[in-house]
Short mmCIF file of C-alpha atoms and ligand atoms in Angstrom, two decimals:
data_model
loop_
_atom_site.label_atom_id
_atom_site.label_comp_id
_atom_site.label_asym_id
_atom_site.label_seq_id
_atom_site.Cartn_x
_atom_site.Cartn_y
_atom_site.Cartn_z
CA MET A 22 148.08 157.54 178.25
CA ARG A 23 146.61 160.21 180.84
CA ARG A 24 148.98 163.01 181.20
CA ILE A 25 148.80 164.51 184.74
CA LEU A 26 149.77 167.24 187.21
CA ILE A 27 149.52 166.20 190.95
CA ASP A 28 148.99 168.71 193.47
CA ALA A 29 149.39 167.57 197.02
CA ASP A 30 150.03 167.91 200.88
CA THR A 31 152.28 164.66 200.71
CA GLY A 32 150.98 162.70 203.69
CA ILE A 33 150.57 158.97 203.93
CA ASP A 34 147.54 158.77 201.27
CA ASP A 35 149.28 160.87 199.33
CA SER A 36 152.15 159.20 198.88
CA ILE A 37 150.25 156.05 197.74
CA ALA A 38 148.52 157.96 195.30
CA ILE A 39 151.92 159.34 194.07
CA LEU A 40 153.48 156.14 194.46
CA TYR A 41 150.85 154.14 191.84
CA ALA A 42 150.86 157.12 189.40
CA LEU A 43 154.36 156.64 188.70
CA ALA A 44 154.10 153.02 188.67
CA SER A 45 151.13 152.76 187.00
CA PRO A 46 152.05 152.28 182.72
CA ASN A 47 148.84 154.29 181.81
CA LEU A 48 149.90 157.89 183.89
CA ARG A 49 152.67 160.06 183.40
CA VAL A 50 153.47 162.40 186.11
CA GLU A 51 154.06 165.56 184.40
CA GLY A 52 154.83 167.72 187.17
CA ILE A 53 154.09 167.73 190.98
CA THR A 54 153.06 170.83 192.93
CA THR A 55 152.59 170.93 196.79
CA CYS A 56 150.55 172.44 199.43
CA PHE A 57 150.39 172.66 203.42
CA GLY A 58 147.96 170.27 204.91
CA ASN A 59 149.29 166.71 206.08
CA SER A 60 152.73 169.03 206.90
CA GLY A 61 154.33 171.77 205.01
CA ALA A 62 154.57 172.46 201.54
CA ALA A 63 158.78 172.01 201.72
CA GLN A 64 158.13 168.85 203.44
CA SER A 65 155.43 167.76 200.94
CA ALA A 66 157.68 168.59 197.97
CA ASP A 67 161.18 166.68 199.87
CA ASN A 68 158.49 163.68 200.36
CA CYS A 69 157.98 164.23 196.66
CA LEU A 70 161.61 163.83 195.51
CA ARG A 71 161.84 161.07 197.58
CA LEU A 72 159.20 159.25 196.48
CA ILE A 73 160.25 159.48 192.89
CA ARG A 74 163.78 157.84 193.34
CA LEU A 75 161.96 155.40 195.35
CA SER A 76 159.46 154.46 192.55
CA ARG A 77 162.24 153.55 190.11
CA CYS A 78 159.99 154.79 187.75
CA GLY A 79 162.40 155.82 185.22
CA TYR A 80 161.86 159.85 184.54
CA GLU A 81 162.10 163.11 187.04
CA ALA A 82 158.76 164.47 187.26
CA PRO A 83 159.38 167.80 188.10
CA VAL A 84 158.75 169.17 191.84
CA VAL A 85 157.23 172.36 192.63
CA ALA A 86 156.69 174.13 196.61
CA GLY A 87 153.68 175.23 196.57
CA ALA A 88 151.33 176.96 199.49
CA GLU A 89 152.18 177.27 202.98
CA CYS A 90 149.00 179.03 203.78
CA ALA A 91 145.57 178.94 202.91
CA LEU A 92 144.34 182.60 200.42
CA ASP A 93 143.15 184.02 204.07
CA GLY A 94 146.15 182.87 205.77
CA GLY A 95 145.11 180.23 207.66
CA ARG A 96 147.37 177.74 208.07
CA GLY A 97 145.97 174.92 210.03
CA GLN A 98 147.84 171.69 209.60
CA ALA A 99 147.03 168.04 210.41
CA PRO A 100 148.36 166.96 213.68
CA ALA A 101 151.16 164.71 213.43
CA HIS A 102 149.35 161.67 215.05
CA ILE A 103 147.88 160.97 212.16
CA HIS A 104 150.30 161.25 209.07
CA GLY A 105 153.91 161.10 211.64
CA GLU A 106 156.21 164.44 212.03
CA ASN A 107 157.05 164.48 208.37
CA GLY A 108 153.58 163.83 206.81
CA ILE A 109 154.95 160.15 205.39
CA GLY A 110 154.32 157.98 208.70
CA ASN A 111 157.90 159.17 210.34
CA VAL A 112 159.53 156.91 207.93
CA ILE A 113 162.99 158.32 206.55
CA LEU A 114 163.55 157.47 202.83
CA PRO A 115 166.69 157.79 201.26
CA GLU A 116 167.24 161.44 200.09
CA SER A 117 166.94 162.77 196.55
CA ARG A 118 169.87 164.32 194.28
CA GLN A 119 166.88 165.88 192.03
CA ARG A 120 165.77 169.58 193.74
CA PRO A 121 162.39 171.43 193.76
CA LEU A 122 162.10 174.08 190.79
CA ASP A 123 162.67 177.05 192.07
CA MET A 124 159.23 179.08 190.78
CA ASP A 125 154.93 179.42 191.60
CA ALA A 126 153.35 176.82 192.00
CA ALA A 127 150.53 178.51 190.10
CA ASP A 128 152.24 179.15 187.33
CA PHE A 129 153.64 176.39 187.02
CA ILE A 130 150.02 174.29 186.91
CA LEU A 131 149.73 177.42 184.26
CA GLN A 132 152.89 176.45 182.47
CA LYS A 133 151.88 172.69 181.96
CA ALA A 134 148.42 173.23 181.22
CA GLN A 135 149.20 175.93 177.78
CA GLU A 136 152.50 173.19 177.15
CA LEU A 137 149.56 170.22 176.84
CA GLU A 138 146.93 172.04 175.99
CA GLY A 139 143.43 170.47 176.17
CA GLU A 140 145.74 167.17 177.10
CA LEU A 141 146.62 168.04 181.03
CA THR A 142 144.78 165.97 184.18
CA VAL A 143 145.28 167.79 187.08
CA VAL A 144 144.49 165.56 190.42
CA THR A 145 144.40 167.29 193.98
CA THR A 146 144.70 165.22 196.89
CA GLY A 147 144.93 168.16 199.63
CA ARG A 148 143.82 171.87 199.71
CA LEU A 149 143.24 173.85 196.63
CA THR A 150 145.21 176.45 197.48
CA ASN A 151 147.85 176.34 193.98
CA LEU A 152 144.42 175.96 191.55
CA ALA A 153 143.25 178.68 193.01
CA ARG A 154 145.52 180.67 192.76
CA ALA A 155 146.51 179.42 189.10
CA LEU A 156 142.95 180.38 188.07
CA GLN A 157 142.88 184.01 189.70
CA LYS A 158 145.60 184.38 187.57
CA ASP A 159 144.59 183.20 184.48
CA PRO A 160 140.79 182.73 183.85
CA ARG A 161 141.14 180.29 180.70
CA LEU A 162 142.99 177.84 182.87
CA PRO A 163 139.76 175.88 182.92
CA ARG A 164 139.64 174.86 178.73
CA ARG A 165 142.93 174.49 178.50
CA LEU A 166 142.31 171.69 181.35
CA ARG A 167 141.56 168.13 180.12
CA ARG A 168 140.13 167.36 183.60
CA VAL A 169 140.32 167.84 186.87
CA VAL A 170 139.77 165.32 189.56
CA CYS A 171 139.68 166.10 193.10
CA MET A 172 139.45 164.28 196.44
CA GLY A 173 137.65 166.11 199.00
CA GLY A 174 133.98 167.30 199.73
CA CYS A 175 130.99 164.75 201.42
CA LEU A 176 128.16 165.45 200.52
CA GLY A 177 125.42 161.86 202.52
CA VAL A 178 128.34 161.25 204.90
CA PRO A 179 129.68 163.15 207.93
CA GLY A 180 133.22 164.92 207.81
CA ASN A 181 135.91 164.53 208.99
CA ILE A 182 137.00 167.37 210.62
CA SER A 183 133.67 168.94 211.44
CA PRO A 184 130.14 167.28 211.37
CA ALA A 185 129.65 168.70 207.93
CA ALA A 186 133.00 169.26 206.37
CA GLU A 187 136.01 167.26 205.51
CA ALA A 188 139.59 168.16 205.72
CA ASN A 189 140.62 168.95 202.13
CA LEU A 190 137.79 171.62 201.78
CA HIS A 191 138.04 172.90 205.51
CA GLY A 192 141.63 173.58 205.13
CA ASP A 193 141.26 176.40 202.66
CA PRO A 194 137.35 177.05 201.92
CA LEU A 195 137.77 180.33 199.44
CA ALA A 196 140.06 178.37 197.43
CA ALA A 197 137.61 174.95 197.28
CA ASP A 198 134.50 177.80 196.56
CA LEU A 199 136.67 179.39 194.33
CA VAL A 200 137.77 176.11 192.12
CA LEU A 201 134.75 173.90 192.12
CA ARG A 202 132.20 176.64 190.67
CA GLY A 203 135.44 177.61 188.63
CA GLY A 204 134.29 176.29 185.61
CA PHE A 205 136.72 173.30 185.42
CA PRO A 206 135.68 169.80 183.82
CA LEU A 207 135.92 168.29 187.33
CA ILE A 208 135.20 164.97 189.31
CA LEU A 209 135.15 165.38 192.94
CA VAL A 210 135.87 162.48 194.90
CA GLY A 211 135.09 162.86 198.36
CA LEU A 212 134.08 161.46 201.90
CA ASP A 213 131.01 159.42 200.37
CA VAL A 214 133.38 156.85 198.40
CA THR A 215 136.40 157.30 199.72
CA THR A 216 135.29 155.73 203.10
CA ARG A 217 133.59 152.94 201.15
CA THR A 218 137.19 151.73 200.20
CA PHE A 219 139.52 150.43 202.42
CA ILE A 220 143.41 149.17 201.84
CA THR A 221 143.52 146.26 204.49
CA GLU A 222 146.24 144.08 206.13
CA LYS A 223 145.46 141.04 203.52
CA ASN A 224 145.97 143.88 200.56
CA LEU A 225 149.94 144.34 201.97
CA LEU A 226 150.92 140.90 202.48
CA GLU A 227 149.31 139.75 198.95
CA THR A 228 151.35 142.31 197.45
CA GLU A 229 154.18 141.81 199.13
CA ALA A 230 154.04 137.87 198.70
CA HIS A 231 153.51 138.85 194.77
CA CYS A 232 155.82 141.74 194.53
CA ALA A 233 157.93 142.67 191.51
CA GLU A 234 161.45 143.24 192.05
CA ARG A 235 161.28 146.78 191.33
CA SER A 236 158.68 147.93 193.53
CA ARG A 237 159.64 145.87 196.98
CA GLU A 238 161.22 149.45 198.56
CA ALA A 239 158.39 151.27 197.23
CA VAL A 240 155.72 148.47 198.93
CA ALA A 241 157.97 148.03 202.10
CA TYR A 242 157.92 152.38 201.95
CA MET A 243 153.73 151.82 202.32
CA ARG A 244 153.78 148.94 204.36
CA GLU A 245 155.71 151.15 207.42
CA ALA A 246 153.83 153.95 206.61
CA LEU A 247 150.57 152.66 206.79
CA ARG A 248 151.39 151.44 210.16
CA LEU A 249 150.73 154.78 211.58
CA TYR A 250 147.99 155.34 209.78
CA PHE A 251 146.08 151.65 210.65
CA GLU A 252 146.48 152.81 214.28
CA PHE A 253 145.01 156.49 214.01
CA HIS A 254 142.28 154.85 211.91
CA ARG A 255 141.98 151.85 214.45
CA ARG A 256 141.66 154.47 217.57
CA THR A 257 138.98 157.44 215.54
CA GLU A 258 137.05 154.68 213.46
CA GLY A 259 137.50 151.56 215.81
CA MET A 260 138.51 149.83 212.54
CA ALA A 261 141.23 146.87 212.82
CA GLY A 262 144.08 146.63 209.98
CA ARG A 263 142.41 148.87 207.58
CA CYS A 264 142.19 152.27 206.33
CA PHE A 265 140.05 154.32 204.08
CA VAL A 266 141.37 155.24 200.62
CA HIS A 267 141.11 158.60 200.45
CA ASP A 268 143.76 160.21 197.84
CA PRO A 269 144.84 156.83 196.21
CA LEU A 270 141.05 156.41 194.87
CA ALA A 271 141.13 159.90 193.34
CA MET A 272 144.40 158.91 191.47
CA LEU A 273 142.28 155.53 190.31
CA ILE A 274 139.23 157.63 189.14
CA ALA A 275 141.58 160.17 187.03
CA GLU A 276 143.06 156.81 185.49
CA ASP A 277 139.76 155.37 184.62
CA PRO A 278 136.27 157.26 185.91
CA SER A 279 134.79 153.99 185.08
CA LEU A 280 135.38 153.23 188.03
CA GLY A 281 132.34 155.49 189.46
CA GLU A 282 129.27 156.77 189.55
CA TYR A 283 128.42 160.48 189.05
CA LYS A 284 125.98 163.08 189.70
CA MET A 285 126.21 166.26 188.03
CA LEU A 286 125.71 168.76 190.90
CA ARG A 287 126.14 172.89 191.02
CA VAL A 288 128.37 173.32 194.35
CA ARG A 289 129.63 175.75 196.50
CA VAL A 290 132.25 175.62 199.62
CA GLU A 291 130.84 177.61 202.51
CA HIS A 292 133.63 179.87 203.70
CA GLU A 293 132.06 182.39 206.24
CA ALA A 294 130.37 180.73 208.72
CA PRO A 295 132.88 179.06 211.26
CA ALA A 296 130.41 176.18 211.96
CA PHE A 297 130.00 175.25 208.56
CA ARG A 298 133.04 175.78 206.95
CA GLY A 299 134.11 173.67 204.58
CA MET A 300 130.78 172.19 204.06
CA LEU A 301 129.37 171.54 200.47
CA LEU A 302 126.62 173.20 199.48
CA THR A 303 124.41 171.69 196.81
CA ASP A 304 121.50 173.42 194.98
CA GLY A 305 119.15 170.87 193.18
CA ARG A 306 116.15 173.04 192.42
CA PHE A 307 114.86 173.42 189.11
CA GLN A 308 115.57 176.53 189.24
CA SER A 309 118.55 176.25 191.08
CA GLY A 310 120.26 180.17 192.47
CA MET A 311 123.44 178.71 191.98
CA ASP A 312 124.24 179.34 187.56
CA HIS A 313 127.93 178.52 187.00
CA ASP A 314 128.67 175.13 186.06
CA GLU A 315 127.88 171.91 187.06
CA ILE A 316 130.95 169.63 188.28
CA SER A 317 130.39 165.42 188.96
CA VAL A 318 130.41 164.04 192.49
CA CYS A 319 131.29 160.79 192.41
CA VAL A 320 128.24 158.76 194.86
CA ARG A 321 128.91 155.24 194.30
CA VAL A 322 132.74 153.61 193.21
CA ASP A 323 133.95 150.00 192.49
CA SER A 324 135.80 149.71 195.59
CA ASP A 325 136.86 145.80 194.54
CA ARG A 326 138.00 146.92 191.22
CA ALA A 327 139.39 149.98 192.62
CA VAL A 328 141.79 148.39 195.15
CA ARG A 329 142.37 145.38 193.16
CA ARG A 330 144.28 148.06 190.51
CA LEU A 331 145.89 149.74 193.35
CA PHE A 332 147.92 147.12 193.81
CA SER A 333 148.24 145.42 190.52
CA VAL A 334 150.93 147.68 189.30
CA PHE A 335 153.45 146.63 192.23
CA GLN A 336 153.14 142.95 191.11
C1 BDR B 25 142.14 163.69 203.17
O1 BDR B 25 142.51 164.81 204.48
C2 BDR B 25 144.28 164.47 204.34
O2 BDR B 25 144.62 164.02 205.59
C3 BDR B 25 144.44 163.07 203.28
O3 BDR B 25 145.28 163.38 203.02
C4 BDR B 25 143.03 163.27 201.83
O4 BDR B 25 143.50 164.01 201.27
C5 BDR B 25 140.79 162.98 203.79
O5 BDR B 25 139.39 164.53 203.88
CA1 CA B 26 145.85 164.49 200.60
#
């Protein structure tokens, strides 16, 4: 059983990653911190509380609303046509009685890391602002964590927010730079693999047909929310009845890293030149100009196995 803390900007794909984590028998969600991105951090926290209720997971994972802006004060948010006005495809889920914890998200991450010394995996599916703030508060954090898995970045494929950058790194490049060269035992799951992995209409039909009773509401929600996400992929990528698997893939890899193949690289994130904001910079030279620790960048993934596993927990 892996003990995980999720840091999310709870949009449509984040919500599927969260529902997966709550349903998987191999994962225990020790807490969820939220960040601005697909919607505001407070809205994301509210989405998480509703998703926890919807999941019928049998426990109340604590939720903490985190950063409403980037380290440099920027507040760029995804337009509503991607994840809806509320981040979860405009689906109105039943309200939860659970309330968010009234504490700083960075402090919550530090507290959990200390409490679960060496055992906690942090999975980030949004901007890295909360994790960067936690690192700034306590530089010992990387040694306290078992692993960090981040959805973000692109190496050999174009970006999705600019030719050079992926949205999560672009949204707070300074935070991303601090985290990716911060000495964490880190796996980066970027567009190179997430845009090679698809959820299709057929996956949803099959999951509905074989759905476990306890997951019926969660599966109905996914279907409804994905309608908007499929439409976004149709308009921007010319894809019919399918979408990329960004955040759920990071969650699946956090649970089982054998799904991917990795390259060990020293990376930085550009945060000064506007045209290259959020771009991943690597230095693979024998005598590298970067002297911080390497991270594992996921370069290939077994997409079929990943998607099969994603839906298996709801059946
Ligand atoms: C990332 O951007 C967000 O819109 C998605 O939730 C995902 O985390 C993909 O670039
Ligand atoms: Ca996200």
